[in-house]
Amino acid sequence: MVDAIVSVVVERLAATLEEKVRKEVNLVRGVEDEIRSLSDDLKKVRNVLEDAEKKGYKDKSVKDWLTRLENTTYEMDDVLDEWNYSVLKFRIEQSSDLDVYVPPKKKVWSSFVPSSCLCFKKVLTRHEIALKIEQVKTRLDLILGEQVRFGFHEIKSQPNEPSHQSSRVQTTSLIDLEEVCARKFESENLVSKLVGGGGGGEELDVSVLSIVGTGGLGKTTLAKLAYNDTRVEKHFELRIWICVSDPFNEVEIAKGIVVASVKKFDNPPNTNYQLEILLQSLKETISLEMVLQSLKESISGKKFLLVLDDVWTEDSTKWESLRICLKGGGLGSRILVTTRNERVALMMGSVKNDIHHLGHLSHEECWLLLSRIALSGKCEKEREKFQNIGREIANKCKGLPLAAKTLGSLLCFKNSVEAWDNVLNSEIWELEEVEDDLFRHLLLSYKELSPTLQRCFSYCAAFPKDTEISVADIIRRWFAMGYLGYGSDWEVRGREYFDKLAMRSLFQDFSKTSNLDEESIASFKMHDIIHDFAQFLRNNVGSRMKETNCQTCSPLLVSQVEKYRSLFLTRELYDPHFCDGLTSVRLLSLRKCGLEGIPEEIEKLIHLRWLDLSWNYFGAENGLKSICKLYNLQFLLVGGCKIKEIPREIGNLIQLKELDLSSNTVIEELPESMCNLRELESLNINSCVALVRLPQGIHRLVNLKHLYNEGTNSLKQYPQGLAQLTNLVTLKKFHNQDGSKLGWLKNLNQLSDSLDLTIKLTSGDDSAEVEDAREVELRKKTRIRNLVIFFNESTMGGEEVMKEASAWNDILDALEPHPNLRKLTICEYKGSRLPRWIASPLNQLTFIFLYNCEYLASLPPLGKLPLLKTLRISGLSELKFVGREFLGITTTTTTSIIGGFPKLEELLFEDCPEWKEWEDITAEEDCDGVSIMPCLTELIINCCDGLTELPQRLMRKVLSSLKLLDIFSSTRLEQVYGDKEGQPWKSISRNNPHLELKVLISPISL
């Protein structure tokens, strides 16, 4: 953890010196030298931190030294924050004659004052902060001076090249089966893959299987169970166990394989002599080429099982030469890898289906494992005495075998219920034995991480155990903490960091979502033991806040801020108090705390980057003014706070990245000053139902990516400047009313996910409206997946609408989307036909909803759509006939059939009162070789009184898949098919006894 904060401060100091050179920044006399010296000292100390942290693990004096270094570095980080705040405050006050501060065009990264600001009125503030820098530097000099007596060594390892392999225990293939309490199912599954014909190694005769899981989960144990299974012994000519660990040494691995092969296949009586010569030869050989040649010869044509246990490297170049040699093994050879990192498994050649993510033990299995160790040697009476409390302790292991073993070993020497109860009521990380035996294994994974990833991981302990954590939310918090740097690609970088941590099995219980056809993790949890470990990492952080005698603030709150610089409160607070012990907080959540106003002392929290006050009550005028003095804020969430007015001072928050104003139902407008927020990337006005306009200067929000505007029906006009926001990714709604033009979306080709377009035709120039629709160029917007086109009520009367049907047709023709679109909804369309593009077989549409398109008399060949799963047709009052062309069937020269709704699962016809006939397929199309609607499971016909029967041949076609026929308020169909003893229903259901018929409300199961 020390390296983490030291790295941050070194970066900030380096940026400060760079800013001085680039912008001629004037520092207080002498401070520049202090900063340069401080930066150099911290860079040097980083080189010994790895050795220091290794020694500090057991040496209390070293641990204390590291804690003091960490705390002092945090103080320096806070001082840089204070300086940055004072500069921003000065600039804003200097612009007090203007409505708000107008920021410079380029972002100012530095914390110091340009030479043009030497008229700074509050020179005293500058000197006070300069003095703090000197004081911190003095304390840091004393701390760094002490490192000499500890004799730390410089360790300059590469990011993925740790030098702590000495703490890793070498594994062997030996196992005592009586000591294994679980994993029978996993072992059977693994053995079947090893001896069966499966495996994903397509280019090799050798396939690679992997077991992936966090440290202490039992990966090696499972590999041993499979390795020693009698079926595996009989199946392979040669079995080899290599403990790889780190670093990945190709030469030593190859030597191990060769030795194992010679031991197996050399015949007595010369075995020992030949082996001795070979061992001596291998010992003297350092050439990879020579060893690989020996390896190739030793396994040539032999069906082998090679277990590579505890692999860490992600470097494919280290594996490549071995992989090539191993291809020479016999058909059916297998490689079994155990690793903590899924990226390693993929690099080694495992396909997804051959990667086994090891699960946790059940509570009962944990108890069996723990009790076998803890109650060893105890009589039955003693066992009964400890059983209840022992089971509770086993539950603390949360399915982690190593935790069960460690606690079992700890309890083995505790002979009283009181001693066991003490273990039960202690935090895992408070037990010294657990720290030594359990966390030592987890530290190996932690040390593999870069300082940035270490910060990101340990910060997750700020959440309570068993919290479902949103990935998007944790990335924003990491950014607010300064873990992701300051570039515009921080979200991408944050997702990369999360993926790296997830791949290393540090997170679990993932829920996933699909975005732009790619599945990604939306939320996750931490295993309780992993959470304890992350909490343990932060526990060395001592008190770095100002001393306080505050009787109001809980010591736990102060401790939370000390460890995570974050404070998340969820209970009701009538008068929140922020003492000096809390002023260094960077992330603060008072969400749903029952507040009836902004806390007065919030102005003291000048380090705040992230503030969530959502769902409190701030209805007073200018309720947000005090927040507008928190110039370091990057994320402000005030949704659902009944805010009446956004103060113009909001434009002072020039660092703001995200502003959430959602569900403030009385806000009518946003101030023009908001357009000074050049760094703003996300603006959420969802459900601001009274909002009537956006600021005209919105084009100045050049970095805006997300405009969430659902539920803003009062928003009558969009400013034309919206057309210049070419970085915009999210725009949920747009309309062409009151002067807004659809064509303003022309250059917004980054728009993604969903877009609702509301189009209003007037009695004006038809050609202009058609051209405006064409200007949108929807076909260039390749990232939109869900499109809703809603035609608003026109000023034209019914008779005129028919006269202008061509205008409606032309507009919808012009709104052709990109084929990547997945969902399409068309509402209140007054045209007489649908465009050709809607039925193009190139489309990837999976969902279509046609609603109240009242003048459509026919349907296009939608059956041509190869991926369509759901088709809903509602409110087509002019529809009278559905012909065979609807199926989109085309017969090719080879008599094969194209079309016929190959993926359709749900088909709904609703509110089509004039629909009288559904044309049946021909006898030729009814043959076995023709597939029509093969996946249809639900056919729903509601409020279609004119339809007298269903197409018999078509119904026979879909019977094999159809599960539900729902007929509702369709009188004639009810009369025909409602009688389950009648011939019409029997002809449909004869070959499908599981088909369910719903007539009106009552289901009839046949």
Short mmCIF file of C-alpha atoms in Angstrom, two decimals, residues 7-301:
data_model
loop_
_atom_site.label_atom_id
_atom_site.label_comp_id
_atom_site.label_asym_id
_atom_site.label_seq_id
_atom_site.Cartn_x
_atom_site.Cartn_y
_atom_site.Cartn_z
CA SER A 7 3.51 6.64 -6.75
CA VAL A 8 0.53 9.01 -6.80
CA VAL A 9 2.39 11.83 -5.07
CA VAL A 10 5.48 11.37 -7.26
CA GLU A 11 3.23 11.79 -10.31
CA ARG A 12 1.63 14.94 -8.89
CA LEU A 13 4.95 16.48 -7.95
CA ALA A 14 6.40 15.70 -11.38
CA ALA A 15 3.37 17.32 -12.99
CA THR A 16 3.83 20.40 -10.81
CA LEU A 17 7.43 20.87 -11.94
CA GLU A 18 6.44 20.26 -15.56
CA GLU A 19 3.74 22.91 -15.26
CA LYS A 20 6.26 25.42 -13.94
CA VAL A 21 8.43 24.95 -17.01
CA ARG A 22 5.51 24.91 -19.45
CA LYS A 23 3.50 27.82 -18.08
CA GLU A 24 6.14 29.84 -16.23
CA VAL A 25 4.55 29.19 -12.85
CA ASN A 26 5.96 31.26 -9.96
CA LEU A 27 6.29 29.35 -6.71
CA VAL A 28 6.84 30.83 -3.30
CA ARG A 29 10.56 31.41 -2.81
CA GLY A 30 12.34 28.18 -1.87
CA VAL A 31 9.34 25.92 -2.40
CA GLU A 32 10.40 24.89 -5.88
CA ASP A 33 13.62 23.41 -4.49
CA GLU A 34 11.65 21.68 -1.74
CA ILE A 35 9.30 20.10 -4.27
CA ARG A 36 12.12 18.99 -6.55
CA SER A 37 14.01 17.48 -3.61
CA LEU A 38 10.85 15.83 -2.29
CA SER A 39 10.13 14.30 -5.69
CA ASP A 40 13.67 12.93 -5.98
CA ASP A 41 13.54 11.46 -2.47
CA LEU A 42 10.24 9.68 -3.11
CA LYS A 43 11.51 8.28 -6.39
CA LYS A 44 14.53 6.82 -4.58
CA VAL A 45 12.52 5.36 -1.73
CA ARG A 46 10.24 3.56 -4.20
CA ASN A 47 13.20 1.37 -5.16
CA VAL A 48 13.52 -0.03 -1.63
CA LEU A 49 9.83 -0.31 -0.78
CA GLU A 50 9.48 -3.89 -2.01
CA ASP A 51 12.29 -5.04 0.28
CA ALA A 52 10.93 -2.89 3.11
CA GLU A 53 7.44 -4.34 2.84
CA LYS A 54 8.85 -7.89 2.85
CA LYS A 55 10.76 -7.16 6.06
CA GLY A 56 7.89 -5.21 7.55
CA TYR A 57 5.72 -8.29 7.35
CA LYS A 58 7.49 -9.66 10.45
CA ASP A 59 9.56 -6.74 11.78
CA LYS A 60 7.36 -4.34 13.78
CA SER A 61 9.88 -1.50 13.64
CA VAL A 62 9.97 -1.69 9.84
CA LYS A 63 6.17 -1.86 9.73
CA ASP A 64 5.99 1.28 11.88
CA TRP A 65 8.46 3.02 9.56
CA LEU A 66 6.35 2.13 6.54
CA THR A 67 3.21 3.40 8.26
CA ARG A 68 4.82 6.74 9.07
CA LEU A 69 6.09 7.05 5.49
CA GLU A 70 2.63 6.28 4.12
CA ASN A 71 0.87 8.73 6.41
CA THR A 72 3.31 11.53 5.67
CA THR A 73 2.94 10.94 1.94
CA TYR A 74 -0.83 11.19 2.33
CA GLU A 75 -0.29 14.51 4.11
CA MET A 76 1.69 15.74 1.11
CA ASP A 77 -1.14 14.66 -1.17
CA ASP A 78 -3.59 16.66 0.95
CA VAL A 79 -1.35 19.74 0.90
CA LEU A 80 -1.18 19.63 -2.91
CA ASP A 81 -4.97 19.43 -2.86
CA GLU A 82 -5.20 22.52 -0.65
CA TRP A 83 -2.97 24.49 -2.99
CA ASN A 84 -5.03 23.45 -5.98
CA TYR A 85 -8.18 24.52 -4.16
CA SER A 86 -6.75 27.91 -3.24
CA VAL A 87 -5.74 28.58 -6.84
CA LEU A 88 -9.17 27.66 -8.20
CA LYS A 89 -10.85 29.75 -5.51
CA PHE A 90 -8.67 32.75 -6.34
CA ARG A 91 -9.41 32.53 -10.05
CA ILE A 92 -13.13 32.39 -9.42
CA GLU A 93 -13.05 35.28 -6.94
CA GLN A 94 -10.91 37.27 -9.37
CA SER A 95 -13.73 36.86 -11.90
CA SER A 96 -16.38 38.08 -9.44
CA ASP A 97 -17.27 40.98 -11.75
CA LEU A 98 -18.52 38.41 -14.27
CA ASP A 99 -21.57 36.24 -13.77
CA VAL A 100 -19.31 33.22 -13.30
CA TYR A 101 -15.75 32.26 -13.87
CA VAL A 102 -14.94 31.52 -17.50
CA PRO A 103 -12.20 28.86 -17.51
CA PRO A 104 -9.26 28.89 -19.90
CA LYS A 105 -9.55 26.87 -23.07
CA LYS A 106 -6.87 24.43 -21.99
CA LYS A 107 -7.14 22.47 -18.80
CA VAL A 108 -4.80 23.67 -16.06
CA TRP A 109 -3.29 20.61 -14.40
CA SER A 110 -0.96 22.42 -12.04
CA SER A 111 -1.59 23.30 -8.43
CA PHE A 112 0.32 26.56 -8.56
CA VAL A 113 -0.28 30.17 -9.50
CA PRO A 114 0.69 31.62 -12.90
CA SER A 115 2.91 34.66 -12.88
CA SER A 116 -0.01 36.77 -14.08
CA CYS A 117 -1.69 36.13 -10.74
CA LEU A 118 0.96 37.74 -8.52
CA CYS A 119 -1.65 40.33 -7.57
CA PHE A 120 -3.17 37.49 -5.59
CA LYS A 121 -4.96 39.21 -2.71
CA LYS A 122 -4.59 36.32 -0.32
CA VAL A 123 -0.83 35.98 -0.53
CA LEU A 124 -0.94 34.76 3.05
CA THR A 125 -2.75 31.59 1.93
CA ARG A 126 0.04 30.80 -0.50
CA HIS A 127 2.68 31.20 2.18
CA GLU A 128 0.71 29.09 4.66
CA ILE A 129 0.50 26.22 2.22
CA ALA A 130 4.13 26.66 1.22
CA LEU A 131 4.99 26.37 4.91
CA LYS A 132 3.01 23.13 5.12
CA ILE A 133 5.02 21.75 2.19
CA GLU A 134 8.25 22.59 3.99
CA GLN A 135 6.99 21.00 7.24
CA VAL A 136 5.95 17.78 5.48
CA LYS A 137 9.28 17.74 3.66
CA THR A 138 11.12 18.05 6.98
CA ARG A 139 9.19 15.14 8.52
CA LEU A 140 9.73 13.06 5.41
CA ASP A 141 13.49 13.75 5.53
CA LEU A 142 13.60 12.37 9.07
CA ILE A 143 11.68 9.25 8.04
CA LEU A 144 13.82 8.65 4.96
CA GLY A 145 16.96 9.15 7.02
CA GLU A 146 16.01 6.15 9.16
CA GLN A 147 15.98 3.71 6.26
CA VAL A 148 19.77 3.36 6.46
CA ARG A 149 19.60 1.46 9.75
CA PHE A 150 17.21 -1.10 8.25
CA GLY A 151 19.59 -1.94 5.40
CA PHE A 152 16.98 -2.05 2.67
CA HIS A 153 18.09 -3.27 -0.75
CA GLU A 154 17.04 -1.77 -4.06
CA ILE A 155 14.81 -4.11 -6.05
CA LYS A 156 14.08 -2.93 -9.56
CA SER A 157 11.76 -5.65 -10.79
CA GLN A 158 9.61 -5.31 -13.85
CA PRO A 159 5.86 -4.86 -13.38
CA ASN A 160 5.15 -8.55 -13.92
CA GLU A 161 8.46 -9.85 -12.65
CA PRO A 162 8.20 -10.12 -8.86
CA SER A 163 11.16 -11.09 -6.75
CA HIS A 164 9.32 -12.71 -3.87
CA GLN A 165 9.13 -16.28 -5.10
CA SER A 166 10.93 -17.50 -2.00
CA SER A 167 7.66 -17.33 -0.11
CA ARG A 168 6.05 -19.82 -2.50
CA VAL A 169 5.92 -23.45 -1.45
CA GLN A 170 6.87 -26.06 -4.06
CA THR A 171 4.01 -28.49 -4.68
CA THR A 172 4.14 -32.21 -5.47
CA SER A 173 1.64 -34.68 -6.89
CA LEU A 174 1.38 -36.60 -3.57
CA ILE A 175 -1.99 -36.51 -1.82
CA ASP A 176 -3.65 -38.19 1.16
CA LEU A 177 -7.11 -38.97 -0.16
CA GLU A 178 -8.47 -39.41 3.37
CA GLU A 179 -7.75 -35.75 4.05
CA VAL A 180 -9.88 -34.53 1.12
CA CYS A 181 -13.44 -33.67 2.16
CA ALA A 182 -14.98 -32.49 -1.08
CA ARG A 183 -14.43 -31.87 -4.80
CA LYS A 184 -15.81 -35.26 -5.87
CA PHE A 185 -18.04 -33.79 -8.58
CA GLU A 186 -15.31 -31.47 -9.89
CA SER A 187 -12.81 -34.34 -9.85
CA GLU A 188 -15.13 -36.61 -11.86
CA ASN A 189 -15.74 -33.87 -14.38
CA LEU A 190 -12.03 -33.17 -14.77
CA VAL A 191 -11.10 -36.83 -15.09
CA SER A 192 -13.71 -37.34 -17.80
CA LYS A 193 -12.21 -34.46 -19.77
CA LEU A 194 -8.70 -35.81 -19.34
CA VAL A 195 -9.42 -39.38 -20.42
CA GLY A 196 -12.30 -38.59 -22.80
CA GLY A 197 -12.17 -37.48 -26.40
CA GLY A 198 -13.04 -33.85 -25.62
CA GLY A 199 -10.70 -30.91 -25.32
CA GLY A 200 -10.38 -27.76 -27.26
CA GLY A 201 -6.90 -28.12 -28.72
CA GLU A 202 -7.85 -28.13 -32.37
CA GLU A 203 -4.47 -27.37 -33.89
CA LEU A 204 -2.63 -29.64 -31.45
CA ASP A 205 -3.02 -33.27 -30.61
CA VAL A 206 -2.37 -31.91 -27.14
CA SER A 207 -5.22 -29.97 -25.55
CA VAL A 208 -4.81 -27.63 -22.58
CA LEU A 209 -7.21 -27.68 -19.64
CA SER A 210 -7.02 -25.11 -16.86
CA ILE A 211 -8.23 -24.80 -13.28
CA VAL A 212 -8.67 -21.15 -12.29
CA GLY A 213 -9.39 -19.72 -8.86
CA THR A 214 -8.13 -17.49 -6.11
CA GLY A 215 -5.36 -18.52 -3.71
CA GLY A 216 -6.39 -21.13 -1.15
CA LEU A 217 -9.40 -22.37 -3.09
CA GLY A 218 -8.00 -25.85 -3.77
CA LYS A 219 -6.78 -25.73 -7.37
CA THR A 220 -3.71 -27.86 -6.63
CA THR A 221 -5.78 -30.32 -4.58
CA LEU A 222 -8.20 -30.84 -7.47
CA ALA A 223 -5.30 -31.32 -9.88
CA LYS A 224 -3.81 -33.93 -7.52
CA LEU A 225 -7.12 -35.80 -7.27
CA ALA A 226 -7.30 -36.08 -11.05
CA TYR A 227 -3.59 -36.84 -11.46
CA ASN A 228 -3.75 -39.75 -9.00
CA ASP A 229 -7.04 -41.19 -10.25
CA THR A 230 -6.56 -44.81 -11.36
CA ARG A 231 -8.37 -44.12 -14.65
CA VAL A 232 -5.87 -41.38 -15.44
CA GLU A 233 -2.92 -43.59 -14.45
CA LYS A 234 -4.08 -46.28 -16.88
CA HIS A 235 -4.97 -43.87 -19.67
CA PHE A 236 -1.61 -42.08 -20.04
CA GLU A 237 1.74 -43.66 -20.76
CA LEU A 238 3.50 -40.84 -18.98
CA ARG A 239 2.38 -38.51 -16.18
CA ILE A 240 4.52 -35.50 -15.24
CA TRP A 241 4.00 -33.01 -12.40
CA ILE A 242 5.86 -29.69 -12.59
CA CYS A 243 5.48 -26.93 -10.01
CA VAL A 244 6.05 -23.85 -12.15
CA SER A 245 5.46 -20.94 -9.76
CA ASP A 246 7.25 -17.69 -10.59
CA PRO A 247 9.39 -16.85 -12.47
CA PHE A 248 8.47 -19.09 -15.40
CA ASN A 249 11.76 -20.82 -16.18
CA GLU A 250 11.51 -22.62 -19.53
CA VAL A 251 14.83 -24.43 -19.09
CA GLU A 252 13.97 -25.85 -15.65
CA ILE A 253 10.48 -26.88 -16.78
CA ALA A 254 11.91 -28.68 -19.81
CA LYS A 255 14.52 -30.40 -17.62
CA GLY A 256 11.77 -31.60 -15.27
CA ILE A 257 9.83 -33.14 -18.14
CA VAL A 258 12.90 -34.91 -19.51
CA VAL A 259 13.85 -36.35 -16.11
CA ALA A 260 10.30 -37.63 -15.52
CA SER A 261 10.29 -39.27 -18.95
CA VAL A 262 13.62 -41.02 -18.42
CA LYS A 263 12.53 -42.30 -15.00
CA LYS A 264 9.44 -43.82 -16.58
CA PHE A 265 10.85 -45.42 -19.74
CA ASP A 266 14.50 -46.42 -19.05
CA ASN A 267 14.76 -50.11 -18.27
CA PRO A 268 16.67 -51.66 -15.33
CA PRO A 269 19.37 -52.38 -14.44
CA ASN A 270 20.89 -49.28 -16.02
CA THR A 271 18.18 -46.88 -14.90
CA ASN A 272 19.94 -45.36 -11.93
CA TYR A 273 23.26 -45.05 -13.74
CA GLN A 274 21.72 -43.53 -16.87
CA LEU A 275 19.60 -41.23 -14.77
CA GLU A 276 22.64 -40.04 -12.83
CA ILE A 277 24.46 -39.23 -16.08
CA LEU A 278 21.39 -37.47 -17.46
CA LEU A 279 20.91 -35.43 -14.31
CA GLN A 280 24.54 -34.36 -14.33
CA SER A 281 24.29 -33.48 -18.02
CA LEU A 282 21.10 -31.49 -17.50
CA LYS A 283 22.54 -29.70 -14.50
CA GLU A 284 25.43 -28.43 -16.60
CA THR A 285 23.17 -27.51 -19.53
CA ILE A 286 21.92 -23.96 -19.61
CA SER A 287 21.08 -23.90 -23.32
CA LEU A 288 17.34 -23.86 -23.92
CA GLU A 289 17.87 -25.28 -27.40
CA MET A 290 19.69 -28.37 -26.11
CA VAL A 291 17.16 -29.04 -23.37
CA LEU A 292 14.22 -28.64 -25.76
CA GLN A 293 15.77 -31.16 -28.16
CA SER A 294 16.04 -33.65 -25.29
CA LEU A 295 12.44 -32.90 -24.33
CA LYS A 296 11.21 -33.45 -27.87
CA GLU A 297 12.92 -36.84 -28.06
CA SER A 298 11.75 -37.95 -24.61
CA ILE A 299 8.02 -37.44 -25.23
CA SER A 300 7.88 -38.18 -28.96
CA GLY A 301 4.82 -40.29 -29.74
#
